[in-house]
mmCIF file of C-alpha atoms and ligand atoms in Angstrom:
data_model
loop_
_atom_site.group_PDB
_atom_site.id
_atom_site.type_symbol
_atom_site.label_atom_id
_atom_site.label_comp_id
_atom_site.label_asym_id
_atom_site.label_seq_id
_atom_site.Cartn_x
_atom_site.Cartn_y
_atom_site.Cartn_z
ATOM 1 C CA UNK A 19 -1.461 17.400 -7.271
ATOM 2 C CA UNK A 20 -3.002 19.857 -9.708
ATOM 3 C CA UNK A 21 -5.929 17.845 -11.066
ATOM 4 C CA UNK A 22 -9.448 18.501 -9.835
ATOM 5 C CA UNK A 23 -11.303 16.021 -7.629
ATOM 6 C CA UNK A 24 -14.682 15.123 -6.221
ATOM 7 C CA UNK A 25 -16.170 13.896 -2.997
ATOM 8 C CA UNK A 26 -18.726 11.110 -2.639
ATOM 9 C CA UNK A 27 -21.569 13.671 -2.574
ATOM 10 C CA UNK A 28 -20.524 15.111 -5.917
ATOM 11 C CA UNK A 29 -18.943 18.233 -4.417
ATOM 12 C CA UNK A 30 -15.983 19.357 -6.534
ATOM 13 C CA UNK A 31 -12.509 20.558 -5.502
ATOM 14 C CA UNK A 32 -10.222 22.563 -7.761
ATOM 15 C CA UNK A 33 -7.239 20.503 -6.634
ATOM 16 C CA UNK A 34 -5.999 18.290 -3.803
ATOM 17 C CA UNK A 35 -4.568 21.238 -1.916
ATOM 18 C CA UNK A 36 -8.008 22.794 -1.624
ATOM 19 C CA UNK A 37 -9.473 19.478 -0.425
ATOM 20 C CA UNK A 38 -6.761 18.930 2.219
ATOM 21 C CA UNK A 39 -7.170 22.493 3.459
ATOM 22 C CA UNK A 40 -10.876 21.846 4.020
ATOM 23 C CA UNK A 41 -10.478 18.351 5.422
ATOM 24 C CA UNK A 42 -7.420 18.574 7.667
ATOM 25 C CA UNK A 43 -6.582 22.277 7.712
ATOM 26 C CA UNK A 44 -3.436 21.844 5.630
ATOM 27 C CA UNK A 45 -1.815 25.175 4.921
ATOM 28 C CA UNK A 46 -3.406 26.733 7.995
ATOM 29 C CA UNK A 47 -0.888 27.781 10.632
ATOM 30 C CA UNK A 48 0.425 24.565 12.209
ATOM 31 C CA UNK A 49 1.177 24.576 15.890
ATOM 32 C CA UNK A 50 2.559 21.795 18.037
ATOM 33 C CA UNK A 51 -0.315 22.394 20.424
ATOM 34 C CA UNK A 52 -2.842 19.570 19.916
ATOM 35 C CA UNK A 53 -5.734 21.952 20.512
ATOM 36 C CA UNK A 54 -4.854 24.018 17.417
ATOM 37 C CA UNK A 55 -7.426 23.901 14.611
ATOM 38 C CA UNK A 56 -5.347 21.861 12.095
ATOM 39 C CA UNK A 57 -4.389 19.238 14.690
ATOM 40 C CA UNK A 58 -8.028 18.866 15.776
ATOM 41 C CA UNK A 59 -9.163 18.520 12.154
ATOM 42 C CA UNK A 60 -6.563 15.861 11.413
ATOM 43 C CA UNK A 61 -7.562 14.022 14.568
ATOM 44 C CA UNK A 62 -11.230 14.128 13.468
ATOM 45 C CA UNK A 63 -10.239 12.844 9.994
ATOM 46 C CA UNK A 64 -8.538 9.766 11.453
ATOM 47 C CA UNK A 65 -11.247 9.275 14.093
ATOM 48 C CA UNK A 66 -13.928 9.067 11.402
ATOM 49 C CA UNK A 67 -11.950 6.420 9.498
ATOM 50 C CA UNK A 68 -11.519 4.243 12.569
ATOM 51 C CA UNK A 69 -15.165 4.671 13.685
ATOM 52 C CA UNK A 70 -16.317 3.578 10.249
ATOM 53 C CA UNK A 71 -14.324 0.327 10.416
ATOM 54 C CA UNK A 72 -15.314 -0.272 14.039
ATOM 55 C CA UNK A 73 -18.886 -0.611 12.769
ATOM 56 C CA UNK A 74 -17.982 -3.191 10.106
ATOM 57 C CA UNK A 75 -18.274 -6.972 10.504
ATOM 58 C CA UNK A 76 -14.993 -8.811 11.082
ATOM 59 C CA UNK A 77 -15.480 -10.930 7.958
ATOM 60 C CA UNK A 78 -14.087 -11.129 4.417
ATOM 61 C CA UNK A 79 -17.294 -9.553 3.140
ATOM 62 C CA UNK A 80 -16.932 -6.779 5.722
ATOM 63 C CA UNK A 81 -13.348 -5.766 4.887
ATOM 64 C CA UNK A 82 -14.135 -5.965 1.152
ATOM 65 C CA UNK A 83 -17.112 -3.592 1.416
ATOM 66 C CA UNK A 84 -19.687 -6.305 0.651
ATOM 67 C CA UNK A 85 -17.653 -7.722 -2.260
ATOM 68 C CA UNK A 86 -16.307 -10.819 -0.505
ATOM 69 C CA UNK A 87 -16.539 -12.734 -3.778
ATOM 70 C CA UNK A 88 -13.630 -10.757 -5.295
ATOM 71 C CA UNK A 89 -11.271 -12.304 -2.740
ATOM 72 C CA UNK A 90 -10.221 -15.124 -5.065
ATOM 73 C CA UNK A 91 -9.457 -12.903 -8.082
ATOM 74 C CA UNK A 92 -7.629 -10.493 -5.805
ATOM 75 C CA UNK A 93 -5.399 -13.186 -4.321
ATOM 76 C CA UNK A 94 -4.719 -14.707 -7.763
ATOM 77 C CA UNK A 95 -3.725 -11.319 -9.199
ATOM 78 C CA UNK A 96 -1.458 -10.574 -6.250
ATOM 79 C CA UNK A 97 0.220 -13.960 -6.403
ATOM 80 C CA UNK A 98 0.955 -13.662 -10.135
ATOM 81 C CA UNK A 99 2.551 -10.276 -9.413
ATOM 82 C CA UNK A 100 4.497 -11.325 -6.317
ATOM 83 C CA UNK A 101 6.078 -14.620 -7.405
ATOM 84 C CA UNK A 102 8.389 -13.313 -10.157
ATOM 85 C CA UNK A 103 9.242 -10.306 -7.986
ATOM 86 C CA UNK A 104 10.485 -12.528 -5.171
ATOM 87 C CA UNK A 105 12.777 -14.309 -7.615
ATOM 88 C CA UNK A 106 13.953 -11.064 -9.171
ATOM 89 C CA UNK A 107 14.803 -9.472 -5.826
ATOM 90 C CA UNK A 108 15.924 -12.463 -3.744
ATOM 91 C CA UNK A 109 16.968 -15.123 -6.286
ATOM 92 C CA UNK A 110 15.834 -18.698 -6.713
ATOM 93 C CA UNK A 111 17.262 -20.023 -3.482
ATOM 94 C CA UNK A 112 14.752 -20.622 -0.743
ATOM 95 C CA UNK A 113 15.515 -18.400 2.205
ATOM 96 C CA UNK A 114 13.715 -17.247 5.312
ATOM 97 C CA UNK A 115 11.358 -14.424 4.277
ATOM 98 C CA UNK A 116 9.496 -11.976 6.505
ATOM 99 C CA UNK A 117 6.571 -9.703 5.515
ATOM 100 C CA UNK A 118 4.478 -6.988 7.121
ATOM 101 C CA UNK A 119 0.751 -6.779 6.262
ATOM 102 C CA UNK A 120 -0.327 -3.133 6.726
ATOM 103 C CA UNK A 121 -3.965 -2.278 7.483
ATOM 104 C CA UNK A 122 -4.377 -6.036 7.620
ATOM 105 C CA UNK A 123 -8.022 -6.071 8.714
ATOM 106 C CA UNK A 124 -8.915 -9.638 9.686
ATOM 107 C CA UNK A 125 -5.752 -11.071 8.106
ATOM 108 C CA UNK A 126 -7.292 -11.952 4.742
ATOM 109 C CA UNK A 127 -4.141 -11.125 2.722
ATOM 110 C CA UNK A 128 -1.847 -12.788 5.256
ATOM 111 C CA UNK A 129 -3.880 -15.990 5.309
ATOM 112 C CA UNK A 130 -4.531 -16.372 1.577
ATOM 113 C CA UNK A 131 -1.325 -14.975 0.143
ATOM 114 C CA UNK A 132 1.516 -13.914 2.414
ATOM 115 C CA UNK A 133 1.774 -17.048 4.564
ATOM 116 C CA UNK A 134 2.208 -19.119 1.392
ATOM 117 C CA UNK A 135 5.416 -17.247 0.546
ATOM 118 C CA UNK A 136 6.771 -15.850 3.805
ATOM 119 C CA UNK A 137 7.974 -17.735 6.865
ATOM 120 C CA UNK A 138 6.939 -14.940 9.218
ATOM 121 C CA UNK A 139 4.248 -12.307 8.791
ATOM 122 C CA UNK A 140 3.531 -9.393 11.127
ATOM 123 C CA UNK A 141 0.175 -7.636 11.018
ATOM 124 C CA UNK A 142 -0.515 -3.957 11.602
ATOM 125 C CA UNK A 143 -4.136 -2.926 12.117
ATOM 126 C CA UNK A 144 -5.639 -0.083 14.191
ATOM 127 C CA UNK A 145 -9.112 -1.577 14.702
ATOM 128 C CA UNK A 146 -8.966 -4.033 17.588
ATOM 129 C CA UNK A 147 -11.933 -6.242 16.699
ATOM 130 C CA UNK A 148 -10.346 -6.877 13.283
ATOM 131 C CA UNK A 149 -6.988 -7.692 14.835
ATOM 132 C CA UNK A 150 -8.640 -10.056 17.339
ATOM 133 C CA UNK A 151 -10.324 -11.850 14.435
ATOM 134 C CA UNK A 152 -6.954 -12.005 12.637
ATOM 135 C CA UNK A 153 -5.363 -13.638 15.694
ATOM 136 C CA UNK A 154 -8.087 -16.280 15.646
ATOM 137 C CA UNK A 155 -8.008 -16.799 11.879
ATOM 138 C CA UNK A 156 -4.245 -17.205 11.920
ATOM 139 C CA UNK A 157 -3.803 -19.342 15.031
ATOM 140 C CA UNK A 158 -1.234 -22.084 14.332
ATOM 141 C CA UNK A 159 -2.775 -25.469 13.604
ATOM 142 C CA UNK A 160 -1.483 -28.849 14.749
ATOM 143 C CA UNK A 161 2.160 -29.632 15.427
ATOM 144 C CA UNK A 162 4.719 -26.952 14.707
ATOM 145 C CA UNK A 163 7.111 -28.189 12.042
ATOM 146 C CA UNK A 164 10.542 -26.678 11.547
ATOM 147 C CA UNK A 165 9.747 -24.927 8.272
ATOM 148 C CA UNK A 166 6.556 -23.437 9.595
ATOM 149 C CA UNK A 167 4.995 -20.300 8.142
ATOM 150 C CA UNK A 168 3.306 -18.225 10.818
ATOM 151 C CA UNK A 169 1.876 -14.890 11.867
ATOM 152 C CA UNK A 170 4.197 -13.548 14.551
ATOM 153 C CA UNK A 171 3.417 -10.012 15.744
ATOM 154 C CA UNK A 172 0.027 -8.286 15.849
ATOM 155 C CA UNK A 173 0.460 -4.509 16.153
ATOM 156 C CA UNK A 174 -2.703 -2.572 17.018
ATOM 157 C CA UNK A 175 -1.631 0.728 15.460
ATOM 158 C CA UNK A 176 -2.421 2.957 12.478
ATOM 159 C CA UNK A 177 0.176 3.454 9.729
ATOM 160 C CA UNK A 178 0.791 7.072 10.671
ATOM 161 C CA UNK A 179 1.991 6.031 14.136
ATOM 162 C CA UNK A 180 4.080 3.033 13.140
ATOM 163 C CA UNK A 181 7.857 2.724 12.786
ATOM 164 C CA UNK A 182 9.149 -0.774 11.977
ATOM 165 C CA UNK A 183 11.990 -2.617 13.618
ATOM 166 C CA UNK A 184 15.200 -1.986 11.681
ATOM 167 C CA UNK A 185 15.881 -4.467 8.864
ATOM 168 C CA UNK A 186 13.098 -6.940 9.735
ATOM 169 C CA UNK A 187 11.110 -7.141 6.476
ATOM 170 C CA UNK A 188 11.681 -8.441 2.961
ATOM 171 C CA UNK A 189 8.309 -7.114 1.848
ATOM 172 C CA UNK A 190 5.948 -4.521 3.318
ATOM 173 C CA UNK A 191 2.469 -5.106 1.859
ATOM 174 C CA UNK A 192 -0.027 -2.220 1.876
ATOM 175 C CA UNK A 193 -3.477 -2.989 0.502
ATOM 176 C CA UNK A 194 -6.682 -0.984 0.598
ATOM 177 C CA UNK A 195 -5.697 1.225 3.537
ATOM 178 C CA UNK A 196 -3.272 3.944 2.358
ATOM 179 C CA UNK A 197 -6.248 6.118 1.280
ATOM 180 C CA UNK A 198 -6.787 6.847 4.969
ATOM 181 C CA UNK A 199 -3.520 8.802 5.046
ATOM 182 C CA UNK A 200 -3.296 12.427 3.952
ATOM 183 C CA UNK A 201 -0.351 13.135 1.599
ATOM 184 C CA UNK A 202 2.089 14.354 4.244
ATOM 185 C CA UNK A 203 1.525 11.323 6.505
ATOM 186 C CA UNK A 204 1.692 9.057 3.430
ATOM 187 C CA UNK A 205 5.146 10.400 2.576
ATOM 188 C CA UNK A 206 6.471 10.266 6.142
ATOM 189 C CA UNK A 207 5.165 6.709 6.575
ATOM 190 C CA UNK A 208 7.249 5.425 3.631
ATOM 191 C CA UNK A 209 10.285 7.413 4.692
ATOM 192 C CA UNK A 210 10.098 5.894 8.209
ATOM 193 C CA UNK A 211 9.273 2.421 6.924
ATOM 194 C CA UNK A 212 12.437 2.387 4.782
ATOM 195 C CA UNK A 213 14.534 1.346 7.784
ATOM 196 C CA UNK A 214 12.319 -1.715 8.210
ATOM 197 C CA UNK A 215 13.361 -3.205 4.856
ATOM 198 C CA UNK A 216 16.169 -5.710 4.409
ATOM 199 C CA UNK A 217 18.577 -5.404 1.496
ATOM 200 C CA UNK A 218 16.609 -5.773 -1.774
ATOM 201 C CA UNK A 219 13.397 -5.504 0.238
ATOM 202 C CA UNK A 220 10.435 -3.737 -1.362
ATOM 203 C CA UNK A 221 6.951 -2.384 -0.799
ATOM 204 C CA UNK A 222 3.810 -3.567 -2.534
ATOM 205 C CA UNK A 223 0.950 -1.092 -2.728
ATOM 206 C CA UNK A 224 -2.357 -2.450 -4.004
ATOM 207 C CA UNK A 225 -5.093 0.168 -4.103
ATOM 208 C CA UNK A 226 -8.128 1.496 -5.897
ATOM 209 C CA UNK A 227 -7.273 4.163 -8.457
ATOM 210 C CA UNK A 228 -9.397 7.068 -9.666
ATOM 211 C CA UNK A 229 -9.483 7.905 -13.390
ATOM 212 C CA UNK A 230 -8.145 11.408 -12.701
ATOM 213 C CA UNK A 231 -7.365 13.539 -9.672
ATOM 214 C CA UNK A 232 -8.992 11.994 -6.627
ATOM 215 C CA UNK A 233 -12.287 10.969 -5.044
ATOM 216 C CA UNK A 234 -12.860 11.758 -1.386
ATOM 217 C CA UNK A 235 -15.101 9.381 0.566
ATOM 218 C CA UNK A 236 -16.765 11.485 3.249
ATOM 219 C CA UNK A 237 -18.225 8.450 5.029
ATOM 220 C CA UNK A 238 -14.929 6.871 6.082
ATOM 221 C CA UNK A 239 -12.455 9.763 5.550
ATOM 222 C CA UNK A 240 -10.377 8.228 2.806
ATOM 223 C CA UNK A 241 -9.312 9.258 -0.651
ATOM 224 C CA UNK A 242 -8.925 7.292 -3.851
ATOM 225 C CA UNK A 243 -6.006 8.732 -5.789
ATOM 226 C CA UNK A 244 -5.303 8.525 -9.519
ATOM 227 C CA UNK A 245 -2.275 6.643 -10.861
ATOM 228 C CA UNK A 246 -0.565 10.004 -11.515
ATOM 229 C CA UNK A 247 -1.281 11.165 -7.967
ATOM 230 C CA UNK A 248 0.226 7.951 -6.561
ATOM 231 C CA UNK A 249 3.309 8.241 -8.758
ATOM 232 C CA UNK A 250 3.825 11.839 -7.693
ATOM 233 C CA UNK A 251 3.681 10.814 -4.017
ATOM 234 C CA UNK A 252 6.005 7.820 -4.572
ATOM 235 C CA UNK A 253 8.533 10.229 -6.058
ATOM 236 C CA UNK A 254 8.234 12.472 -3.000
ATOM 237 C CA UNK A 255 8.961 9.397 -0.853
ATOM 238 C CA UNK A 256 12.150 8.695 -2.854
ATOM 239 C CA UNK A 257 10.582 5.480 -4.202
ATOM 240 C CA UNK A 258 10.915 4.033 -7.704
ATOM 241 C CA UNK A 259 8.182 1.978 -9.338
ATOM 242 C CA UNK A 260 9.932 -1.343 -10.027
ATOM 243 C CA UNK A 261 6.845 -2.718 -11.763
ATOM 244 C CA UNK A 262 3.078 -2.260 -11.774
ATOM 245 C CA UNK A 263 0.030 -4.092 -13.064
ATOM 246 C CA UNK A 264 -3.730 -3.650 -13.349
ATOM 247 C CA UNK A 265 -5.903 -6.071 -11.400
ATOM 248 C CA UNK A 266 -8.178 -7.983 -13.765
ATOM 249 C CA UNK A 267 -11.522 -9.685 -13.259
ATOM 250 C CA UNK A 268 -13.254 -7.335 -10.808
ATOM 251 C CA UNK A 269 -16.873 -6.179 -11.274
ATOM 252 C CA UNK A 270 -17.120 -3.214 -13.653
ATOM 253 C CA UNK A 271 -18.862 -0.941 -11.124
ATOM 254 C CA UNK A 272 -15.809 -0.927 -8.830
ATOM 255 C CA UNK A 273 -12.832 1.416 -9.024
ATOM 256 C CA UNK A 274 -9.949 0.087 -11.102
ATOM 257 C CA UNK A 275 -7.285 -1.537 -8.896
ATOM 258 C CA UNK A 276 -3.538 -1.250 -9.440
ATOM 259 C CA UNK A 277 -0.640 -3.044 -7.841
ATOM 260 C CA UNK A 278 2.790 -1.398 -7.552
ATOM 261 C CA UNK A 279 6.145 -2.794 -6.451
ATOM 262 C CA UNK A 280 8.253 0.015 -5.004
ATOM 263 C CA UNK A 281 11.969 0.120 -4.308
ATOM 264 C CA UNK A 282 14.400 2.678 -2.959
ATOM 265 C CA UNK A 283 17.252 1.614 -5.249
ATOM 266 C CA UNK A 284 17.039 2.758 -8.853
ATOM 267 C CA UNK A 285 15.984 -0.152 -11.103
ATOM 268 C CA UNK A 286 18.962 -1.267 -13.213
ATOM 269 C CA UNK A 287 19.102 -1.445 -17.023
ATOM 270 C CA UNK A 288 16.863 0.643 -19.207
ATOM 271 C CA UNK A 289 17.012 2.246 -22.608
ATOM 272 C CA UNK A 290 20.364 4.019 -22.269
ATOM 273 C CA UNK A 291 22.186 0.750 -21.848
ATOM 274 C CA UNK A 292 20.724 -0.615 -25.092
ATOM 275 C CA UNK A 293 21.683 2.535 -26.979
ATOM 276 C CA UNK A 294 25.262 2.282 -25.770
ATOM 277 C CA UNK A 295 25.778 -1.338 -26.807
ATOM 278 C CA UNK A 296 23.812 -1.407 -30.043
ATOM 279 C CA UNK A 297 24.560 1.822 -31.892
ATOM 280 C CA UNK A 298 24.643 0.403 -35.431
ATOM 281 C CA UNK A 299 20.934 -0.310 -36.027
ATOM 282 C CA UNK A 300 20.085 3.137 -34.709
ATOM 283 C CA UNK A 301 22.432 4.762 -37.220
ATOM 284 C CA UNK A 302 21.000 2.618 -40.024
ATOM 285 C CA UNK A 303 17.501 3.764 -39.243
ATOM 286 C CA UNK A 304 18.549 7.415 -39.235
ATOM 287 C CA UNK A 305 20.145 7.142 -42.670
ATOM 288 C CA UNK A 306 17.108 5.627 -44.384
HETATM 289 N N1 LIG B 403 -5.991 -4.928 3.763
HETATM 290 C C1 LIG B 403 -7.085 -5.703 4.237
HETATM 291 C C2 LIG B 403 -8.208 -4.854 4.861
HETATM 292 C C3 LIG B 403 -8.826 -3.831 3.939
HETATM 293 S S1 LIG B 403 -10.140 -2.914 4.735
HETATM 294 C C4 LIG B 403 -7.626 -6.553 3.116
HETATM 295 O O1 LIG B 403 -7.303 -6.295 1.949
HETATM 296 O O2 LIG B 403 -8.368 -7.505 3.402
HETATM 297 C C5 LIG B 403 -9.279 -1.412 5.202
HETATM 298 C C6 LIG B 403 -8.472 -1.576 6.473
HETATM 299 O O3 LIG B 403 -7.730 -0.378 6.715
HETATM 300 C C7 LIG B 403 -9.348 -1.802 7.697
HETATM 301 O O4 LIG B 403 -8.918 -2.930 8.382
HETATM 302 C C8 LIG B 403 -9.125 -0.527 8.509
HETATM 303 O O5 LIG B 403 -9.258 -0.712 9.900
HETATM 304 C C9 LIG B 403 -7.714 -0.155 8.114
HETATM 305 N N2 LIG B 403 -7.343 1.240 8.418
HETATM 306 C C10 LIG B 403 -8.149 2.306 8.568
HETATM 307 N N3 LIG B 403 -7.425 3.400 8.878
HETATM 308 C C11 LIG B 403 -6.122 3.000 8.914
HETATM 309 C C12 LIG B 403 -4.894 3.663 9.211
HETATM 310 N N4 LIG B 403 -4.854 4.956 9.496
HETATM 311 N N5 LIG B 403 -3.749 2.930 9.177
HETATM 312 C C13 LIG B 403 -3.793 1.609 8.888
HETATM 313 N N6 LIG B 403 -4.928 0.935 8.608
HETATM 314 C C14 LIG B 403 -6.077 1.614 8.611
#
């Protein structure tokens, strides 16, 4: 990523490479030995992220950085994006759907969105007091009916250490947590997670986006990437952007938020097809 970036104290970086070299020792000689400088720096990077969240209340307001009131707009935006996608990828027939909620926090997305559309949802979250709250928030109520929608597995792990069970998920949902992963761990996460998707399965990434380059948050060791930065990384993962949309209705002082649906198969159709089947109007236009 060539564009320049900033950190939360206003310190500038010429490009992402320079920032990652400072933050996690990228480009320094990498040794398997965990005591080597780059390994220790990376460890400290992740440690800081986890410590930050360990000090945050296990509430909607807590996981939304004091902006609990955006929950409703967030869920509405996600639902409008997800519903047509489910039909496009899996058809109109009702079938048993399974999702994974990554960096799930207290289970806000699972409770308000995923359980409405998926029969089973697994949660992945490295901070144990959040995951405990999620277990409580998502405890099954009343009698279990046959067509029940429920949270099934609660994995207390960070993304960079997780490999999913083969072919378990229709959708892997990643919201407001991927900024904790440096680029190389970002790319290897998606490459590993590929095996977890069923046929036609897809990822959803919903994240803050910077106007250009990136913004490093030194308080919780996370970065906000630009749309271009994300797209460059998706390409490195072998992912195609099936569709994307801007989240609307958030307070103006917040970062813009984008939602991406990502697939490993190349989306069908496109301009070439139209050109092949409708050559006449194109010729007409050229003549005039
Ligand atoms: N996605 C949830 C929570 C957002 S808060 C929601 O939208 O409500 C950010 C979450 O990312 C926190 O729960 C935090 O513990 C988690 N997180 C921090 N580092 C992570 C990592 N390396 N891998 C996965 N999740 C991480």
